[in-house]
Amino acid sequence: MDRAALKSFEAAEPAPAPLGAPLEALPIETSTAAPVLPPATPFATYAKRWLTLHTGELRAFAIGAVSLALFLLAWHLLTKYRVNIHVRFINVPSPEMVFDSLTRATRDTKFLTHVLLSCRRILFGFVSAAIIAIPLGLVMGRFKLVREAIFPISEVMRPIPAIAWVPMSIMLWPTNEESIIFITFLGSFFPILINTLQGMAMVDPVLVRAAQCLGAREMSIFRDVYFPSSLPHVFTGLTVGMGVAWVSLIAAEMISGQFGIGYFTWEAYSLVQYADIALGMICIGVLGLGSSALIRCLGRLAMPWSKK
Amino acid sequence: MTAWAPTPISKGKVAVTDFDLSYGTLHGSVEAVTGVSLVVNPGEFISIIGPSGCGKSTLLNAVAGFLKPTHGEVTVDGERVEKPSADRGMVFQQYSLFPWMTVRENVEFGLKMKGMDRIKRQQSARTLLGLSGLLSFENQYPDSLSGGMKQRVGIIRALATGPKVLLLDEPFGALDAQTRVIMQQILTNIWQRLKTSVLFVTHDIDEAIFLSDRVYCMTARPGTIKAEIAIPLERPRHQSMMMSSEFLALRRGLMSLIREESLKAIGGELNDVALQGLGIDLHGQSLADVI
């Protein structure tokens, strides 16, 4: 909403429209006139106003950019002069070398295959975790018996890191691919479940009462109150779960994979292609960033009422 | 005029008889409300007033069907209240609008639960929103509204289903003084049109007198009815009446009833002797007169 509209919004507020009977004590509504449009403003004024309104964001962007540039510069200097102060930068690739490696990799379908395979594993593992954990959390949150029965199991399983599941997973699943997806699934499952449960526990009981007073039955209370009310927590769970999914995936790929960006990074070390190690790492970072941004976007679409 | 029809006056008699409500604690059961009997006649506006913690909200929640009496019963038009239903619309102090629904969707909710089809309920909701001057906000989320507007939505949401009785639990308690006065005026206007029975819980004496036909005054915990006061002020009521001698006399009467109970509520041990020990001179008056 722009400023002018906000102004008229505020002005209109203290004068609610009369409801029939005489309202001698009430002020007459006067703000019915449309907000008067200011005369055409020169572009420079607009630019100036835009600048004052967005100073904070511009500042944050500028500082972020400078900070990133300094990081690259430090990296460049440390590797150029092969600094060796206990921590050894002797074999660490320089940013230029990594950039060369990247240009080479983009022309190579093999690198792209690694990336796509990792993304596919994340997609399968993460989506199946969400499909199982969200409904389970909602049902556990609503029905005490289910919660009391399942919660102890989940509490024992939860602290086991997904990586610790690697040997078990290889035994459980017939193919390597499936066991890696399973580990990704496990990594994201518990954060999603726990946050969904948390969301269900935080539902305002007065809203449930309000719905009951309006004639809502169990099913619609669940669908119209509990579910939307816990959505913000569900999305927190999805964001955290996505992070853990990547951690688990990369670890699993390094240990038991033949493809994938984690495998690529580990293989680069074995093959003494040090620039590819950094390339693999940066690629993982960018993919992780992108996937959590995607979740945030989905969250905004699913919850148009929330401000952020 | 619309698809939405207000309840006829012949309905909406609330009767609370020999009502006790206690709850169990480690130290045995605690009496919240004991021996309360009250009646809301069809189309009547009744307030319950009392010090904080006297169990007036507990009583209202029992009428709504959220709490079960330990003894006695609550009936609406002769039917015993067992669980919440759309027959008894409720308005809460904290507005309790669904934040994920637009203003119109909030108003529509009760009609949707009744199974009314989308177009019809949209029409009804828009009519009601129009009546209360909120039509231009129909597609906004409640977060963007002011407190007074939210509570107007809360009231029409509760009225949309045409309940037999409207229950209000300190609905204007969170509003600033000016807005509260306007909201009181709006509520009397709506009530005069619809003549739905109203049970209104408040701790604000002026509010209770200004709005009600009768006021029940409750004692400190355990809550009982201490007095029942008829408010003979003529209707329609206006803010100017709050300065009339009739109003002020009623106010003075209720004030002294409430003050006694409030004193009990804030601490039984506090007495004149203890106060003298603190070096406070009461100039021969009782504590109740001073506070």
Coordinates of C-alpha atoms in Angstrom, one line a residue:
Chain A
M1 CA 0.0 0.0 0.0
D2 CA 1.4 3.4 -0.8
R3 CA 1.7 6.2 1.6
A4 CA -1.3 8.2 0.5
A5 CA -3.6 5.2 0.7
L6 CA -2.3 4.5 4.2
K7 CA -3.0 8.1 5.2
S8 CA -6.6 7.9 4.1
F9 CA -6.9 4.5 5.8
E10 CA -5.9 6.0 9.1
A11 CA -8.1 9.0 8.7
A12 CA -11.1 6.9 7.9
E13 CA -10.7 4.7 11.0
P14 CA -12.0 6.8 13.9
A15 CA -15.3 7.4 12.1
P16 CA -17.0 4.0 11.7
A17 CA -20.1 4.2 9.4
P18 CA -23.3 4.6 11.4
L19 CA -25.5 1.6 11.9
G20 CA -28.9 3.0 11.4
A21 CA -29.9 4.6 14.7
P22 CA -28.9 8.3 15.3
L23 CA -25.3 8.7 16.4
E24 CA -25.1 12.1 17.8
A25 CA -21.8 11.4 19.5
L26 CA -20.2 10.1 16.4
P27 CA -18.2 12.3 14.1
I28 CA -19.6 12.5 10.5
E29 CA -17.5 10.6 8.1
T30 CA -15.6 13.2 6.1
S31 CA -12.9 11.3 4.4
T32 CA -14.9 9.9 1.5
A33 CA -13.1 12.1 -1.0
A34 CA -10.4 10.3 -2.9
P35 CA -6.9 11.3 -1.8
V36 CA -5.9 14.4 -3.8
L37 CA -3.2 13.5 -6.3
P38 CA -0.2 15.7 -6.1
P39 CA 0.8 17.5 -9.3
A40 CA 3.2 15.7 -11.6
T41 CA 6.5 15.2 -9.8
P42 CA 9.8 15.5 -11.7
F43 CA 11.7 12.3 -12.0
A44 CA 14.6 13.6 -9.9
T45 CA 12.2 14.0 -6.9
Y46 CA 11.0 10.4 -7.3
A47 CA 14.6 9.2 -7.5
K48 CA 15.4 11.1 -4.3
R49 CA 12.4 9.7 -2.5
W50 CA 13.2 6.2 -3.6
L51 CA 16.7 6.6 -2.3
T52 CA 15.5 7.9 1.1
L53 CA 13.0 5.0 1.4
H54 CA 15.6 2.3 0.4
T55 CA 18.7 3.7 2.1
G56 CA 18.8 0.7 4.5
E57 CA 18.6 -1.9 1.8
L58 CA 21.1 -0.2 -0.4
R59 CA 23.5 0.1 2.5
A60 CA 23.1 -3.6 3.4
F61 CA 23.7 -4.5 -0.3
A62 CA 26.8 -2.3 -0.5
I63 CA 28.3 -3.6 2.7
G64 CA 27.6 -7.1 1.6
A65 CA 29.2 -6.6 -1.8
V66 CA 32.3 -5.0 -0.3
S67 CA 32.6 -7.7 2.3
L68 CA 32.4 -10.4 -0.4
A69 CA 35.1 -8.6 -2.5
L70 CA 37.4 -8.4 0.6
F71 CA 36.9 -12.1 1.2
L72 CA 37.9 -12.9 -2.4
L73 CA 40.9 -10.5 -2.1
A74 CA 42.1 -12.2 1.1
W75 CA 41.7 -15.6 -0.6
H76 CA 43.7 -14.4 -3.6
L77 CA 46.5 -12.9 -1.4
L78 CA 46.7 -15.9 0.9
T79 CA 47.1 -18.3 -2.0
K80 CA 49.3 -16.1 -4.2
Y81 CA 51.9 -15.7 -1.5
R82 CA 51.4 -19.3 -0.3
V83 CA 51.1 -18.2 3.2
N84 CA 52.2 -20.8 5.8
I85 CA 51.5 -19.8 9.3
H86 CA 50.7 -23.2 10.8
V87 CA 47.6 -23.2 8.5
R88 CA 49.0 -24.0 5.1
F89 CA 47.7 -22.3 2.0
I90 CA 50.5 -23.9 -0.1
N91 CA 48.2 -26.3 -2.0
V92 CA 45.0 -24.3 -1.8
P93 CA 43.8 -23.2 -5.2
S94 CA 43.5 -19.5 -5.9
P95 CA 40.2 -17.9 -7.0
E96 CA 41.5 -17.6 -10.5
M97 CA 42.2 -21.3 -10.7
V98 CA 38.7 -22.1 -9.4
F99 CA 37.2 -19.8 -12.0
D100 CA 39.2 -21.6 -14.7
S101 CA 38.0 -24.9 -13.3
L102 CA 34.4 -23.6 -13.4
T103 CA 34.7 -22.6 -17.1
R104 CA 36.1 -26.0 -17.9
A105 CA 33.3 -27.7 -15.9
T106 CA 30.5 -25.9 -17.6
R107 CA 31.6 -27.2 -21.0
D108 CA 31.8 -30.7 -19.5
T109 CA 28.5 -32.7 -19.3
K110 CA 30.0 -34.9 -16.5
F111 CA 30.1 -32.1 -14.0
L112 CA 26.5 -31.2 -14.9
T113 CA 25.5 -34.8 -14.4
H114 CA 27.0 -34.8 -10.9
V115 CA 25.0 -31.7 -10.0
L116 CA 21.7 -32.9 -11.5
L117 CA 22.1 -36.2 -9.7
S118 CA 22.6 -34.6 -6.4
C119 CA 19.6 -32.3 -7.0
R120 CA 17.5 -35.3 -7.9
R121 CA 18.5 -37.1 -4.7
I122 CA 17.6 -34.0 -2.7
L123 CA 14.3 -33.8 -4.4
F124 CA 13.3 -37.4 -3.8
G125 CA 14.6 -37.5 -0.2
F126 CA 13.4 -34.1 0.9
V127 CA 10.0 -34.3 -0.8
S128 CA 9.3 -37.8 0.7
A129 CA 10.4 -36.6 4.1
A130 CA 8.0 -33.6 3.8
I131 CA 5.1 -35.8 2.6
I132 CA 5.5 -38.1 5.6
A133 CA 6.6 -35.8 8.3
I134 CA 4.1 -33.0 7.9
P135 CA 0.9 -35.1 8.1
L136 CA 2.5 -37.2 10.8
G137 CA 3.3 -34.1 12.8
L138 CA -0.2 -32.7 12.3
V139 CA -1.8 -35.9 13.4
M140 CA 0.5 -36.2 16.4
G141 CA -0.2 -32.7 17.4
R142 CA -4.0 -33.2 17.2
F143 CA -4.3 -36.6 18.7
K144 CA -2.7 -37.2 22.1
L145 CA -2.7 -41.0 21.8
V146 CA -0.7 -40.9 18.5
R147 CA 1.7 -38.4 20.0
E148 CA 2.3 -40.4 23.1
A149 CA 2.8 -43.5 21.1
I150 CA 5.2 -42.1 18.5
F151 CA 7.0 -39.4 20.3
P152 CA 9.4 -41.7 22.3
I153 CA 10.5 -43.5 19.1
S154 CA 11.2 -40.2 17.3
E155 CA 13.1 -38.8 20.3
V156 CA 15.4 -41.8 20.3
M157 CA 15.9 -41.8 16.6
R158 CA 16.3 -38.0 16.3
P159 CA 19.8 -37.6 17.8
I160 CA 21.3 -40.2 15.5
P161 CA 23.0 -38.2 12.7
A162 CA 22.0 -39.3 9.2
I163 CA 25.6 -40.1 8.5
A164 CA 25.6 -42.8 11.2
W165 CA 22.9 -44.4 9.1
V166 CA 25.2 -45.1 6.2
P167 CA 26.2 -48.7 7.0
M168 CA 22.6 -49.6 8.0
S169 CA 21.2 -47.9 4.9
I170 CA 23.5 -49.8 2.6
M171 CA 22.3 -53.0 4.2
L172 CA 18.6 -52.0 4.0
W173 CA 18.3 -50.9 0.5
P174 CA 19.2 -52.9 -2.6
T175 CA 20.8 -50.1 -4.6
N176 CA 23.3 -47.4 -3.7
E177 CA 21.0 -44.7 -5.1
E178 CA 18.2 -45.7 -2.8
S179 CA 20.4 -45.8 0.3
I180 CA 21.7 -42.3 -0.4
I181 CA 18.1 -41.0 -0.9
F182 CA 17.1 -42.7 2.3
I183 CA 19.9 -40.9 4.2
T184 CA 18.8 -37.6 2.7
F185 CA 15.3 -38.4 3.8
L186 CA 16.3 -39.1 7.3
G187 CA 18.3 -35.9 7.6
S188 CA 15.3 -33.7 6.7
F189 CA 12.6 -35.9 8.3
F190 CA 13.1 -35.0 12.0
P191 CA 13.5 -31.2 11.7
I192 CA 10.3 -31.1 9.7
L193 CA 8.4 -33.4 12.1
I194 CA 9.6 -31.6 15.3
N195 CA 8.8 -28.1 13.9
T196 CA 5.3 -29.2 12.7
L197 CA 4.7 -30.6 16.2
Q198 CA 5.9 -27.3 17.7
G199 CA 3.5 -25.4 15.4
M200 CA 0.6 -27.6 16.5
A201 CA 1.4 -27.0 20.1
M202 CA 1.5 -23.2 19.6
V203 CA -2.0 -23.0 18.1
D204 CA -4.0 -20.3 20.0
P205 CA -6.7 -22.2 21.9
V206 CA -9.0 -19.1 21.7
L207 CA -9.0 -19.4 17.9
V208 CA -10.1 -23.0 18.3
R209 CA -12.9 -21.8 20.6
A210 CA -13.9 -19.1 18.2
A211 CA -14.2 -21.7 15.4
Q212 CA -16.3 -24.0 17.7
C213 CA -18.6 -21.1 18.5
L214 CA -19.1 -20.6 14.8
G215 CA -20.2 -24.2 14.4
A216 CA -17.0 -25.8 13.2
R217 CA -16.6 -29.5 13.7
E218 CA -13.4 -31.5 14.2
M219 CA -12.5 -31.8 10.6
S220 CA -12.9 -28.1 9.8
I221 CA -11.1 -27.1 13.0
F222 CA -8.2 -29.2 11.8
R223 CA -8.3 -27.8 8.3
D224 CA -9.2 -24.2 9.0
V225 CA -7.5 -23.6 12.3
Y226 CA -4.8 -26.0 13.2
F227 CA -3.3 -26.4 9.8
P228 CA -3.0 -22.8 8.7
S229 CA -1.9 -21.8 12.2
S230 CA 1.0 -24.2 12.2
L231 CA 2.1 -23.4 8.7
P232 CA 4.8 -20.9 9.7
H233 CA 6.4 -23.5 11.8
V234 CA 6.1 -26.1 9.1
F235 CA 8.0 -23.8 6.8
T236 CA 10.7 -23.3 9.4
G237 CA 11.0 -27.1 9.6
L238 CA 11.2 -27.3 5.8
T239 CA 14.0 -24.7 5.7
V240 CA 16.0 -26.4 8.5
G241 CA 15.2 -29.8 7.0
M242 CA 16.5 -28.7 3.6
G243 CA 19.8 -27.6 5.2
V244 CA 20.3 -30.9 7.0
A245 CA 19.3 -32.8 3.8
W246 CA 22.2 -31.2 2.0
V247 CA 24.6 -32.0 4.8
S248 CA 23.5 -35.6 4.9
L249 CA 23.5 -36.0 1.1
I250 CA 27.1 -34.7 0.7
A251 CA 28.3 -37.0 3.5
A252 CA 26.6 -40.0 2.0
E253 CA 27.9 -39.2 -1.4
M254 CA 31.5 -38.9 -0.1
I255 CA 31.3 -42.2 1.6
S256 CA 29.3 -44.4 -0.7
G257 CA 28.6 -42.6 -4.0
Q258 CA 29.8 -42.9 -7.5
F259 CA 28.1 -39.7 -8.7
G260 CA 26.9 -36.5 -7.2
I261 CA 28.5 -33.2 -6.2
G262 CA 29.8 -34.7 -2.9
Y263 CA 31.5 -37.5 -4.7
F264 CA 32.9 -35.0 -7.2
T265 CA 34.5 -33.0 -4.4
W266 CA 36.0 -36.0 -2.7
E267 CA 37.2 -37.5 -6.0
A268 CA 38.9 -34.2 -6.8
Y269 CA 41.0 -34.6 -3.7
S270 CA 42.0 -38.2 -4.6
L271 CA 42.9 -37.1 -8.1
V272 CA 44.9 -34.1 -6.9
Q273 CA 42.7 -31.6 -8.7
Y274 CA 42.6 -29.1 -6.0
A275 CA 40.8 -26.4 -7.9
D276 CA 37.9 -28.8 -8.3
I277 CA 37.6 -29.3 -4.5
A278 CA 36.8 -25.6 -4.1
L279 CA 34.5 -25.7 -7.1
G280 CA 32.6 -28.5 -5.6
M281 CA 32.3 -26.7 -2.3
I282 CA 31.1 -23.5 -3.8
C283 CA 28.7 -25.4 -5.9
I284 CA 27.2 -27.1 -2.8
G285 CA 26.9 -23.7 -1.2
V286 CA 25.1 -22.2 -4.1
L287 CA 22.7 -25.1 -4.4
G288 CA 22.0 -25.0 -0.7
L289 CA 21.3 -21.3 -0.9
G290 CA 19.1 -21.7 -3.9
S291 CA 17.0 -24.5 -2.4
S292 CA 16.3 -22.6 0.8
A293 CA 15.4 -19.5 -1.2
L294 CA 13.0 -21.7 -3.1
I295 CA 11.4 -22.9 0.2
R296 CA 11.1 -19.3 1.3
C297 CA 9.3 -18.4 -1.9
L298 CA 6.9 -21.3 -1.5
G299 CA 6.3 -20.2 2.1
R300 CA 5.3 -16.7 0.9
L301 CA 3.0 -18.2 -1.6
A302 CA 1.4 -20.5 0.9
M303 CA 1.0 -17.8 3.6
P304 CA -0.1 -14.6 1.9
W305 CA -1.3 -13.3 5.3
S306 CA 2.1 -13.3 6.9
K307 CA 4.1 -10.1 6.5
K308 CA 7.6 -11.4 5.9
Chain B
M1 CA -33.4 -7.1 2.1
T2 CA -30.8 -9.9 2.1
A3 CA -30.2 -13.6 2.5
W4 CA -29.2 -12.9 6.0
A5 CA -32.1 -12.9 8.5
P6 CA -31.8 -11.8 12.1
T7 CA -33.1 -14.1 14.8
P8 CA -36.7 -13.4 15.8
I9 CA -37.2 -11.9 19.2
S10 CA -39.2 -14.8 20.5
K11 CA -36.0 -16.8 20.9
G12 CA -32.9 -16.6 23.0
K13 CA -33.8 -17.1 26.7
V14 CA -30.7 -18.1 28.7
A15 CA -31.2 -19.6 32.1
V16 CA -28.4 -20.4 34.5
T17 CA -29.7 -22.3 37.6
D18 CA -27.8 -23.3 40.8
F19 CA -24.6 -23.1 38.9
D20 CA -21.4 -24.3 40.7
L21 CA -18.0 -24.7 39.0
S22 CA -15.0 -26.0 40.8
Y23 CA -11.7 -27.5 39.6
G24 CA -9.4 -30.0 41.2
T25 CA -5.9 -29.0 42.4
L26 CA -3.3 -30.8 44.6
H27 CA -4.8 -29.1 47.6
G28 CA -8.3 -30.2 46.9
S29 CA -11.0 -28.7 44.8
V30 CA -11.2 -24.9 44.4
E31 CA -14.6 -23.2 44.0
A32 CA -14.5 -20.8 41.1
V33 CA -18.3 -20.0 41.0
T34 CA -21.0 -21.1 43.4
G35 CA -24.7 -21.0 43.5
V36 CA -25.2 -18.6 40.6
S37 CA -28.6 -18.3 39.0
L38 CA -29.4 -15.8 36.4
V39 CA -31.7 -15.2 33.4
V40 CA -31.4 -13.5 30.1
N41 CA -34.8 -12.9 28.7
P42 CA -35.3 -13.0 24.9
G43 CA -33.9 -9.8 23.4
E44 CA -32.5 -8.5 26.7
F45 CA -29.1 -7.0 27.2
I46 CA -27.5 -8.3 30.4
S47 CA -24.1 -7.5 31.8
I48 CA -22.1 -9.4 34.4
I49 CA -19.8 -7.2 36.3
G50 CA -17.3 -8.0 39.0
P51 CA -13.7 -7.8 40.2
S52 CA -11.0 -9.6 38.3
G53 CA -10.9 -13.3 39.0
C54 CA -14.5 -13.5 40.3
G55 CA -15.3 -16.1 37.8
K56 CA -17.4 -14.0 35.4
S57 CA -15.5 -15.2 32.4
T58 CA -15.8 -18.8 33.7
L59 CA -19.5 -18.4 33.8
L60 CA -19.6 -17.0 30.3
N61 CA -17.5 -19.9 29.0
A62 CA -19.9 -22.3 30.6
V63 CA -22.8 -20.6 28.8
A64 CA -20.8 -20.9 25.6
G65 CA -20.3 -24.6 26.3
F66 CA -16.6 -24.7 26.8
L67 CA -16.9 -25.6 30.5
K68 CA -19.2 -28.0 32.2
P69 CA -20.8 -27.0 35.5
T70 CA -19.9 -29.2 38.5
H71 CA -23.5 -28.7 39.6
G72 CA -26.6 -27.0 38.2
E73 CA -27.2 -26.3 34.5
V74 CA -27.3 -23.8 31.7
T75 CA -30.1 -23.8 29.2
V76 CA -30.9 -21.8 26.1
D77 CA -34.6 -21.9 25.2
G78 CA -35.0 -24.8 27.5
E79 CA -32.3 -26.9 25.8
R80 CA -29.4 -27.9 28.0
V81 CA -26.0 -26.5 26.9
E82 CA -23.6 -29.4 26.3
K83 CA -21.0 -28.2 23.8
P84 CA -20.2 -25.0 21.9
S85 CA -22.5 -24.3 18.9
A86 CA -23.3 -21.5 16.5
D87 CA -26.5 -20.8 18.5
R88 CA -24.3 -19.0 21.0
G89 CA -22.0 -16.5 19.2
M90 CA -19.0 -15.4 21.1
V91 CA -16.8 -12.3 20.9
F92 CA -13.5 -12.4 22.6
Q93 CA -11.3 -9.7 24.2
Q94 CA -8.4 -10.5 21.9
Y95 CA -10.5 -10.3 18.8
S96 CA -9.6 -13.9 17.8
L97 CA -10.0 -13.3 14.1
F98 CA -8.4 -16.0 11.9
P99 CA -5.2 -14.3 10.7
W100 CA -5.0 -16.5 7.6
M101 CA -8.5 -15.4 6.4
T102 CA -9.4 -12.1 4.9
V103 CA -12.0 -10.0 6.7
R104 CA -14.8 -11.3 4.5
E105 CA -13.6 -14.9 4.9
N106 CA -13.7 -14.4 8.6
V107 CA -17.3 -13.2 8.5
E108 CA -18.2 -16.0 6.1
F109 CA -16.7 -18.8 8.3
G110 CA -19.8 -19.5 10.4
L111 CA -22.0 -19.5 7.3
K112 CA -19.6 -21.9 5.6
M113 CA -19.8 -24.2 8.5
K114 CA -23.6 -24.1 8.2
G115 CA -23.2 -25.4 4.6
M116 CA -24.3 -22.2 2.9
D117 CA -23.1 -22.0 -0.7
R118 CA -20.3 -19.7 -1.7
I119 CA -22.2 -17.0 -3.5
K120 CA -24.9 -16.7 -0.9
R121 CA -22.5 -16.5 2.0
Q122 CA -20.4 -13.9 0.2
Q123 CA -23.5 -11.8 -0.3
S124 CA -24.4 -12.1 3.4
A125 CA -20.9 -11.3 4.5
R126 CA -20.7 -8.2 2.2
T127 CA -24.1 -7.0 3.5
L128 CA -22.9 -7.2 7.1
L129 CA -19.6 -5.6 6.3
G130 CA -21.4 -2.8 4.5
L131 CA -23.7 -2.2 7.5
S132 CA -20.7 -1.8 9.8
G133 CA -18.7 0.3 7.3
L134 CA -16.0 -2.3 6.7
L135 CA -16.8 -3.2 3.1
S136 CA -13.7 -1.5 1.7
F137 CA -11.6 -3.8 3.9
E138 CA -13.2 -7.0 2.9
N139 CA -10.1 -8.4 1.2
Q140 CA -7.6 -7.3 3.8
Y141 CA -6.1 -9.6 6.3
P142 CA -7.0 -8.8 10.0
D143 CA -3.4 -7.9 10.8
S144 CA -3.8 -4.7 8.8
L145 CA -6.8 -3.4 10.8
S146 CA -6.9 -1.4 13.9
G147 CA -8.2 -2.8 17.2
G148 CA -11.6 -1.2 16.9
M149 CA -12.1 -2.5 13.3
K150 CA -11.0 -6.0 14.3
Q151 CA -13.6 -6.1 17.0
R152 CA -16.3 -4.8 14.7
V153 CA -15.4 -7.8 12.5
G154 CA -15.4 -10.0 15.5
I155 CA -19.0 -8.9 16.4
I156 CA -20.4 -9.3 12.9
R157 CA -18.7 -12.6 12.5
A158 CA -20.5 -13.8 15.7
L159 CA -23.8 -12.4 14.4
A160 CA -23.5 -13.6 10.9
T161 CA -25.0 -17.0 11.7
G162 CA -28.0 -15.5 13.5
P163 CA -27.3 -16.8 17.0
K164 CA -29.9 -16.9 19.7
V165 CA -27.6 -15.2 22.1
L166 CA -24.5 -13.2 21.7
L167 CA -21.8 -13.7 24.4
L168 CA -19.1 -11.0 24.8
D169 CA -16.1 -11.5 27.1
E170 CA -14.7 -8.0 27.9
P171 CA -14.8 -7.3 24.2
F172 CA -13.6 -3.7 24.5
G173 CA -11.0 -4.2 27.2
A174 CA -8.1 -4.0 24.9
L175 CA -9.3 -0.8 23.2
D176 CA -8.4 2.8 24.0
A177 CA -11.0 4.9 25.8
Q178 CA -12.2 6.8 22.7
T179 CA -12.6 3.8 20.6
R180 CA -14.3 1.9 23.4
V181 CA -17.0 4.6 23.6
I182 CA -17.6 4.4 19.9
M183 CA -17.7 0.6 20.0
Q184 CA -20.3 0.7 22.8
Q185 CA -22.4 3.0 20.7
I186 CA -22.1 0.7 17.7
L187 CA -22.9 -2.4 19.8
T188 CA -26.1 -0.8 21.2
N189 CA -27.1 0.2 17.6
I190 CA -26.6 -3.3 16.3
W191 CA -28.5 -4.8 19.3
Q192 CA -31.4 -2.4 18.9
R193 CA -31.8 -3.5 15.3
L194 CA -31.5 -7.2 15.9
K195 CA -32.7 -7.6 19.5
T196 CA -30.6 -10.7 19.9
S197 CA -30.2 -11.6 23.6
V198 CA -26.8 -10.4 24.9
L199 CA -24.7 -11.6 27.8
F200 CA -21.9 -9.1 28.3
V201 CA -19.0 -9.6 30.7
T202 CA -17.0 -6.5 31.8
H203 CA -15.3 -4.9 34.7
D204 CA -16.1 -1.4 33.5
I205 CA -19.0 0.0 35.4
D206 CA -19.9 2.8 33.0
E207 CA -19.9 0.4 30.1
A208 CA -22.2 -2.0 32.0
I209 CA -24.7 0.8 32.8
F210 CA -24.6 2.4 29.4
L211 CA -25.3 -0.9 27.5
S212 CA -27.5 -3.0 29.7
D213 CA -31.1 -3.5 30.7
R214 CA -30.0 -5.3 33.8
V215 CA -26.6 -5.8 35.5
Y216 CA -25.6 -8.7 37.7
C217 CA -22.9 -7.8 40.1
M218 CA -20.6 -10.7 41.2
T219 CA -18.6 -11.1 44.4
A220 CA -14.9 -12.0 44.7
R221 CA -13.9 -15.6 44.5
P222 CA -15.7 -17.9 44.9
G223 CA -18.0 -15.9 42.6
T224 CA -21.6 -15.5 43.5
I225 CA -24.3 -13.0 42.4
K226 CA -24.2 -10.2 44.9
A227 CA -26.8 -8.0 43.4
E228 CA -29.0 -7.6 40.4
I229 CA -29.6 -4.0 39.3
A230 CA -32.2 -2.9 36.7
I231 CA -31.0 0.0 34.5
P232 CA -34.1 2.1 33.8
L233 CA -32.4 4.5 31.4
E234 CA -34.5 5.1 28.3
R235 CA -33.4 3.9 24.9
P236 CA -32.0 4.7 22.4
R237 CA -29.0 5.7 24.6
H238 CA -26.5 8.3 23.9
Q239 CA -23.2 9.3 25.3
S240 CA -24.7 12.4 26.8
M241 CA -26.7 10.3 29.2
M242 CA -23.5 9.4 31.0
M243 CA -23.6 12.8 32.7
S244 CA -27.2 12.5 33.8
S245 CA -28.0 12.4 37.5
E246 CA -29.8 9.1 37.0
F247 CA -26.7 7.5 35.4
L248 CA -24.5 8.9 38.1
A249 CA -26.7 7.6 40.9
L250 CA -26.6 4.1 39.3
R251 CA -22.9 4.5 38.9
R252 CA -22.4 5.4 42.5
G253 CA -24.4 2.4 43.7
L254 CA -22.6 -0.1 41.6
M255 CA -19.3 1.5 42.4
S256 CA -19.6 0.9 46.1
L257 CA -20.7 -2.7 45.5
I258 CA -17.7 -3.4 43.3
R259 CA -15.2 -1.6 45.5
E260 CA -16.0 -3.8 48.5
E261 CA -15.4 -6.9 46.4
S262 CA -12.3 -5.5 44.7
L263 CA -10.8 -4.9 48.1
K264 CA -11.5 -8.5 49.1
A265 CA -10.0 -9.6 45.8
I266 CA -6.7 -7.8 46.3
G267 CA -6.1 -9.2 49.7
G268 CA -8.2 -10.1 52.7
E269 CA -5.5 -9.3 55.3
L270 CA -5.3 -5.7 54.4
N271 CA -7.2 -3.9 57.1
D272 CA -7.3 -0.6 58.9
V273 CA -5.0 -1.7 61.6
A274 CA -2.3 -2.9 59.3
L275 CA -2.5 0.3 57.4
Q276 CA -2.0 2.4 60.5
G277 CA 1.1 0.3 61.1
L278 CA 2.4 1.7 57.8
G279 CA 1.9 5.2 59.0
I280 CA -1.0 6.0 56.7
D281 CA -3.6 8.2 58.3
L282 CA -7.2 7.4 57.3
H283 CA -8.6 10.4 59.0
G284 CA -11.3 8.3 60.7
Q285 CA -12.6 6.9 57.4
S286 CA -12.7 3.2 56.6
L287 CA -10.3 1.7 54.1
A288 CA -13.1 1.2 51.6
D289 CA -13.8 4.9 51.5
V290 CA -10.2 5.8 50.9
I291 CA -9.3 3.4 48.2

